[in-house]
Amino acid sequence: MYILAIETSCDDTCAAVLENDRVLSSVISSQTDLHKDWGGVVPDIAKRAHQQRIHPVVMTALKRAYKTLSPSPFPLTGQGENKSLDYYMKQIDVIAVTKGPGLAISLSVGVNTAKELAIKYNKKLVAVNHIEGHILSNLVKNKNGLPERLIEYPALALTVSGGHTKIILINQDDKFQNSLNPSPSKEGAPLDREAANGKYIYEVVGETLDDAAGEALDKAAKLLGLGYPGGPVIEVVAEKGETNFLRLPKPLADKKVLDYSFSGLKTSFYYQIKDWPKEKVNQHLADLAASFQEAVFESLIRKFKLAVEKYQPKTLLASGGVLANHNLRKKLRKLAKETKTPLFMPVKKSLNTDNAMMIGMAGYFKALKNEFEEDIEKLDRDPRMKI
Ligand code: KG4
Ligand code: ZN
């Protein structure tokens, strides 16, 4: 099954082509340069940029997928490099698109493009939840079918990005097996549909009550004059800093609560440095970045650990933009070791931050379950879509 996936939920214009769960191509057109002077994503600017970029991004993804499949299994070979959109679209079986959650006017661009293509080329369409995409980014395989990962249930997922921070328990409906692990047989025979047709049940067991963790890092970076997006800069600046330079609160200390709260951290950080002259802030930049980052990560790990103790999962999954951070990855590995639970994290940076590979992956599972949109014309974005 060839899947064209489209993702425009925030400020990256993304398209990817997958053959089942294997990525043939992925294009991410970042808008960071357009937003950084504003210290955050400006919806109107994001929308316009998505509109200008989505068609070239889709075309590039299709072309690259074609090149990856060399020698091409597509029927019309030998026509040179520059084939038309019509040609490439003929080879696609399913279009997957992010329906939500995200910025409404950004989501619209992807959804409308997917609808246009599906109607024009008479393709099946699946609408994907962005957060499910982040969870399943852990199962995306390269063109050689690697890595092979086996998820055992119940599994516990931590998704941490600029828009959300959630702990999600994943269980399987007992009637079905292998739902997150449908793999084609070695000979490349058709998938075992029955095994792949499983149901998995997501239950949000903890989530942020205010800011997302990535959002908190972005806000702290802004306060420190470090630019946007803040997470990656804070990571670099914090490297040589003292993590206990500032005393910051431990949010929601109650052990029964699995939720997060980052706005108190941000406020405490702000009040502690607001009267400092610029020189003093600059002098202690590394310590300030390290203290704030540590407070955010300590909280992420503390609550995730409580959830692990409570639900005793057999597999841990972590994903989302903030997982690009080496320090956080290290802390999660330590937790996995302590609790003797296998942990999966996306294998490369571009799978952590927003991308269309993960949307294709989620779309693939939906397609296996025949969860196609019945009335494509009626499909609409859902900025507050629940998982
Ligand atoms: O998943 P993502 O690309 O988009 C959303 O769905 O929100 O996540 C973006 C977030 C931003 O807040 C960004 O600062 C953060 O991920 N981020 C990082 C790093 N790279 C991106 N946070 C900490 N360390 C990083 N290396
Ligand atoms: Zn995201």
Short mmCIF file of N, CA and C in Angstrom, two decimals, residues 144-231:
data_model
loop_
_atom_site.label_atom_id
_atom_site.label_comp_id
_atom_site.label_asym_id
_atom_site.label_seq_id
_atom_site.Cartn_x
_atom_site.Cartn_y
_atom_site.Cartn_z
N ASN A 144 14.47 0.08 4.45
CA ASN A 144 14.90 -1.32 4.59
C ASN A 144 14.11 -2.08 5.66
N GLY A 145 13.09 -1.43 6.20
CA GLY A 145 12.23 -2.12 7.17
C GLY A 145 12.77 -2.13 8.59
N LEU A 146 13.66 -1.19 8.90
CA LEU A 146 14.24 -1.11 10.25
C LEU A 146 13.87 0.19 10.95
N PRO A 147 13.80 0.27 12.27
CA PRO A 147 13.99 -0.85 13.19
C PRO A 147 12.73 -1.70 13.33
N GLU A 148 12.94 -2.97 13.67
CA GLU A 148 11.82 -3.86 14.02
C GLU A 148 11.55 -3.66 15.50
N ARG A 149 10.37 -3.27 15.87
CA ARG A 149 10.08 -3.07 17.29
C ARG A 149 8.81 -3.80 17.68
N LEU A 150 8.85 -4.46 18.79
CA LEU A 150 7.67 -5.18 19.24
C LEU A 150 7.12 -4.49 20.49
N ILE A 151 5.91 -4.03 20.39
CA ILE A 151 5.29 -3.38 21.55
C ILE A 151 4.47 -4.41 22.32
N GLU A 152 4.68 -4.44 23.63
CA GLU A 152 3.84 -5.33 24.44
C GLU A 152 2.91 -4.47 25.29
N TYR A 153 1.77 -5.05 25.60
CA TYR A 153 0.73 -4.27 26.28
C TYR A 153 0.50 -4.73 27.71
N PRO A 154 0.06 -3.80 28.59
CA PRO A 154 -0.21 -2.41 28.30
C PRO A 154 1.09 -1.65 28.05
N ALA A 155 1.00 -0.62 27.17
CA ALA A 155 2.16 0.24 26.93
C ALA A 155 1.83 1.63 27.49
N LEU A 156 2.87 2.36 27.86
CA LEU A 156 2.65 3.71 28.39
C LEU A 156 3.45 4.69 27.55
N ALA A 157 2.74 5.70 27.01
CA ALA A 157 3.42 6.65 26.12
C ALA A 157 3.48 8.04 26.74
N LEU A 158 4.63 8.68 26.59
CA LEU A 158 4.78 10.08 27.01
C LEU A 158 4.98 10.89 25.73
N THR A 159 4.06 11.84 25.48
CA THR A 159 4.25 12.71 24.31
C THR A 159 4.45 14.13 24.80
N VAL A 160 5.56 14.71 24.37
CA VAL A 160 5.96 16.02 24.89
C VAL A 160 6.33 16.94 23.74
N SER A 161 5.50 17.95 23.50
CA SER A 161 5.85 18.86 22.41
C SER A 161 5.46 20.28 22.77
N GLY A 162 5.39 21.14 21.75
CA GLY A 162 5.07 22.54 22.01
C GLY A 162 3.58 22.74 22.25
N GLY A 163 2.77 21.77 21.84
CA GLY A 163 1.32 21.92 21.96
C GLY A 163 0.69 21.01 22.99
N HIS A 164 1.39 19.95 23.39
CA HIS A 164 0.78 19.01 24.33
C HIS A 164 1.81 18.26 25.15
N THR A 165 1.39 17.82 26.32
CA THR A 165 2.21 16.99 27.19
C THR A 165 1.26 15.99 27.82
N LYS A 166 1.39 14.73 27.43
CA LYS A 166 0.41 13.75 27.89
C LYS A 166 1.07 12.41 28.22
N ILE A 167 0.49 11.74 29.22
CA ILE A 167 0.84 10.35 29.49
C ILE A 167 -0.36 9.52 29.04
N ILE A 168 -0.11 8.59 28.14
CA ILE A 168 -1.22 7.84 27.55
C ILE A 168 -1.00 6.34 27.74
N LEU A 169 -2.03 5.69 28.30
CA LEU A 169 -1.98 4.25 28.49
C LEU A 169 -2.57 3.60 27.24
N ILE A 170 -1.85 2.63 26.69
CA ILE A 170 -2.34 1.97 25.47
C ILE A 170 -2.61 0.51 25.79
N ASN A 171 -3.84 0.13 25.58
CA ASN A 171 -4.23 -1.25 25.80
C ASN A 171 -4.81 -1.83 24.52
N GLN A 172 -4.81 -3.13 24.46
CA GLN A 172 -5.40 -3.78 23.30
C GLN A 172 -6.71 -4.39 23.69
N ASP A 173 -7.63 -4.33 22.77
CA ASP A 173 -8.86 -5.05 22.93
C ASP A 173 -8.46 -6.53 22.91
N ASP A 174 -8.86 -7.30 23.94
CA ASP A 174 -8.41 -8.69 24.06
C ASP A 174 -8.67 -9.53 22.82
N LYS A 175 -9.70 -9.15 22.10
CA LYS A 175 -10.07 -9.94 20.91
C LYS A 175 -8.99 -9.87 19.83
N PHE A 176 -8.21 -8.78 19.88
CA PHE A 176 -7.25 -8.57 18.80
C PHE A 176 -5.83 -8.66 19.32
N GLN A 177 -4.96 -9.13 18.51
CA GLN A 177 -3.54 -9.20 18.86
C GLN A 177 -2.73 -8.39 17.86
N ASN A 178 -1.57 -7.98 18.27
CA ASN A 178 -0.61 -7.39 17.33
C ASN A 178 -1.05 -6.12 16.64
N SER A 179 -2.00 -5.41 17.21
CA SER A 179 -2.54 -4.27 16.47
C SER A 179 -1.48 -3.24 16.14
N LEU A 180 -0.54 -3.01 17.06
CA LEU A 180 0.48 -2.02 16.75
C LEU A 180 1.68 -2.65 16.05
N ASN A 181 1.60 -3.93 15.80
CA ASN A 181 2.76 -4.58 15.17
C ASN A 181 2.40 -5.40 13.95
N PRO A 182 1.53 -4.89 13.08
CA PRO A 182 1.22 -5.70 11.92
C PRO A 182 2.41 -5.68 10.97
N SER A 183 3.07 -6.80 10.78
CA SER A 183 4.21 -6.72 9.87
C SER A 183 4.01 -7.68 8.71
N PRO A 184 4.40 -7.22 7.51
CA PRO A 184 4.21 -8.07 6.34
C PRO A 184 5.05 -9.33 6.48
N SER A 185 4.62 -10.39 5.88
CA SER A 185 5.40 -11.63 5.97
C SER A 185 6.72 -11.45 5.24
N LYS A 186 7.68 -12.30 5.54
CA LYS A 186 9.03 -12.16 4.99
C LYS A 186 9.02 -12.12 3.47
N GLU A 187 8.15 -12.93 2.88
CA GLU A 187 8.13 -13.03 1.41
C GLU A 187 7.47 -11.81 0.77
N GLY A 188 6.99 -10.90 1.59
CA GLY A 188 6.32 -9.73 1.04
C GLY A 188 4.89 -10.05 0.62
N ALA A 189 4.37 -11.16 1.14
CA ALA A 189 2.98 -11.52 0.83
C ALA A 189 2.05 -10.50 1.49
N PRO A 190 0.80 -10.47 1.11
CA PRO A 190 -0.11 -9.49 1.72
C PRO A 190 -0.13 -9.63 3.24
N LEU A 191 -0.43 -8.55 3.89
CA LEU A 191 -0.45 -8.58 5.36
C LEU A 191 -1.48 -9.55 5.88
N ASP A 192 -1.19 -10.07 7.06
CA ASP A 192 -2.19 -10.88 7.72
C ASP A 192 -3.25 -9.92 8.26
N ARG A 193 -4.29 -9.75 7.48
CA ARG A 193 -5.27 -8.71 7.79
C ARG A 193 -5.90 -8.91 9.16
N GLU A 194 -6.13 -10.16 9.49
CA GLU A 194 -6.81 -10.39 10.75
C GLU A 194 -5.95 -9.92 11.93
N ALA A 195 -4.67 -10.24 11.83
CA ALA A 195 -3.77 -9.83 12.91
C ALA A 195 -3.65 -8.31 12.94
N ALA A 196 -3.65 -7.71 11.76
CA ALA A 196 -3.42 -6.28 11.68
C ALA A 196 -4.66 -5.46 11.99
N ASN A 197 -5.79 -6.14 11.98
CA ASN A 197 -7.04 -5.41 12.07
C ASN A 197 -7.43 -5.08 13.50
N GLY A 198 -6.46 -5.11 14.39
CA GLY A 198 -6.74 -4.96 15.81
C GLY A 198 -7.20 -3.59 16.24
N LYS A 199 -7.66 -3.55 17.47
CA LYS A 199 -8.09 -2.29 18.06
C LYS A 199 -7.16 -1.97 19.20
N TYR A 200 -6.73 -0.74 19.29
CA TYR A 200 -5.99 -0.35 20.46
C TYR A 200 -6.73 0.81 21.10
N ILE A 201 -6.63 0.83 22.42
CA ILE A 201 -7.44 1.80 23.15
C ILE A 201 -6.50 2.76 23.85
N TYR A 202 -6.66 4.04 23.57
CA TYR A 202 -5.82 5.05 24.21
C TYR A 202 -6.58 5.65 25.39
N GLU A 203 -5.87 5.75 26.52
CA GLU A 203 -6.49 6.41 27.67
C GLU A 203 -5.50 7.44 28.21
N VAL A 204 -5.92 8.71 28.18
CA VAL A 204 -5.03 9.76 28.71
C VAL A 204 -5.08 9.68 30.23
N VAL A 205 -3.94 9.33 30.87
CA VAL A 205 -3.95 9.18 32.33
C VAL A 205 -3.29 10.36 33.03
N GLY A 206 -2.68 11.23 32.25
CA GLY A 206 -2.08 12.45 32.82
C GLY A 206 -1.84 13.43 31.69
N GLU A 207 -2.01 14.72 31.98
CA GLU A 207 -1.74 15.71 30.93
C GLU A 207 -1.52 17.07 31.57
N THR A 208 -1.00 18.00 30.79
CA THR A 208 -0.75 19.30 31.39
C THR A 208 -2.06 20.06 31.61
N LEU A 209 -2.11 20.74 32.73
CA LEU A 209 -3.31 21.51 33.04
C LEU A 209 -3.19 22.92 32.49
N ASP A 210 -2.00 23.30 32.04
CA ASP A 210 -1.81 24.66 31.48
C ASP A 210 -0.88 24.60 30.27
N ASP A 211 0.37 25.08 30.43
CA ASP A 211 1.29 25.10 29.29
C ASP A 211 1.82 23.70 28.99
N ALA A 212 2.17 23.47 27.72
CA ALA A 212 2.89 22.24 27.36
C ALA A 212 4.36 22.44 27.74
N ALA A 213 5.09 21.33 27.90
CA ALA A 213 6.49 21.43 28.33
C ALA A 213 7.32 22.23 27.31
N GLY A 214 7.10 21.95 26.02
CA GLY A 214 7.85 22.67 24.98
C GLY A 214 7.52 24.16 24.99
N GLU A 215 6.26 24.44 25.24
CA GLU A 215 5.80 25.84 25.31
C GLU A 215 6.50 26.55 26.47
N ALA A 216 6.63 25.86 27.61
CA ALA A 216 7.31 26.44 28.78
C ALA A 216 8.77 26.75 28.44
N LEU A 217 9.43 25.80 27.76
CA LEU A 217 10.83 26.03 27.36
C LEU A 217 10.91 27.21 26.39
N ASP A 218 9.95 27.29 25.47
CA ASP A 218 9.94 28.40 24.50
C ASP A 218 9.77 29.74 25.22
N LYS A 219 8.90 29.76 26.24
CA LYS A 219 8.64 31.01 26.97
C LYS A 219 9.87 31.43 27.79
N ALA A 220 10.51 30.44 28.42
CA ALA A 220 11.70 30.75 29.22
C ALA A 220 12.80 31.28 28.31
N ALA A 221 12.93 30.68 27.13
CA ALA A 221 13.97 31.13 26.19
C ALA A 221 13.70 32.57 25.77
N LYS A 222 12.44 32.90 25.60
CA LYS A 222 12.06 34.26 25.20
C LYS A 222 12.46 35.25 26.30
N LEU A 223 12.17 34.84 27.55
CA LEU A 223 12.55 35.70 28.69
C LEU A 223 14.06 35.94 28.74
N LEU A 224 14.80 34.92 28.34
CA LEU A 224 16.27 35.02 28.38
C LEU A 224 16.84 35.64 27.10
N GLY A 225 15.94 36.00 26.18
CA GLY A 225 16.38 36.62 24.93
C GLY A 225 17.09 35.63 24.01
N LEU A 226 16.67 34.35 24.09
CA LEU A 226 17.36 33.32 23.31
C LEU A 226 16.67 32.97 21.99
N GLY A 227 15.55 33.59 21.70
CA GLY A 227 14.90 33.35 20.40
C GLY A 227 13.96 32.17 20.40
N TYR A 228 13.43 31.86 19.19
CA TYR A 228 12.41 30.84 19.02
C TYR A 228 12.84 29.86 17.94
N PRO A 229 12.56 28.57 18.03
CA PRO A 229 11.99 27.88 19.19
C PRO A 229 13.02 27.73 20.31
N GLY A 230 12.53 27.77 21.54
CA GLY A 230 13.42 27.85 22.69
C GLY A 230 14.09 26.55 23.09
N GLY A 231 13.36 25.41 22.93
CA GLY A 231 13.87 24.12 23.41
C GLY A 231 15.30 23.82 22.94
#
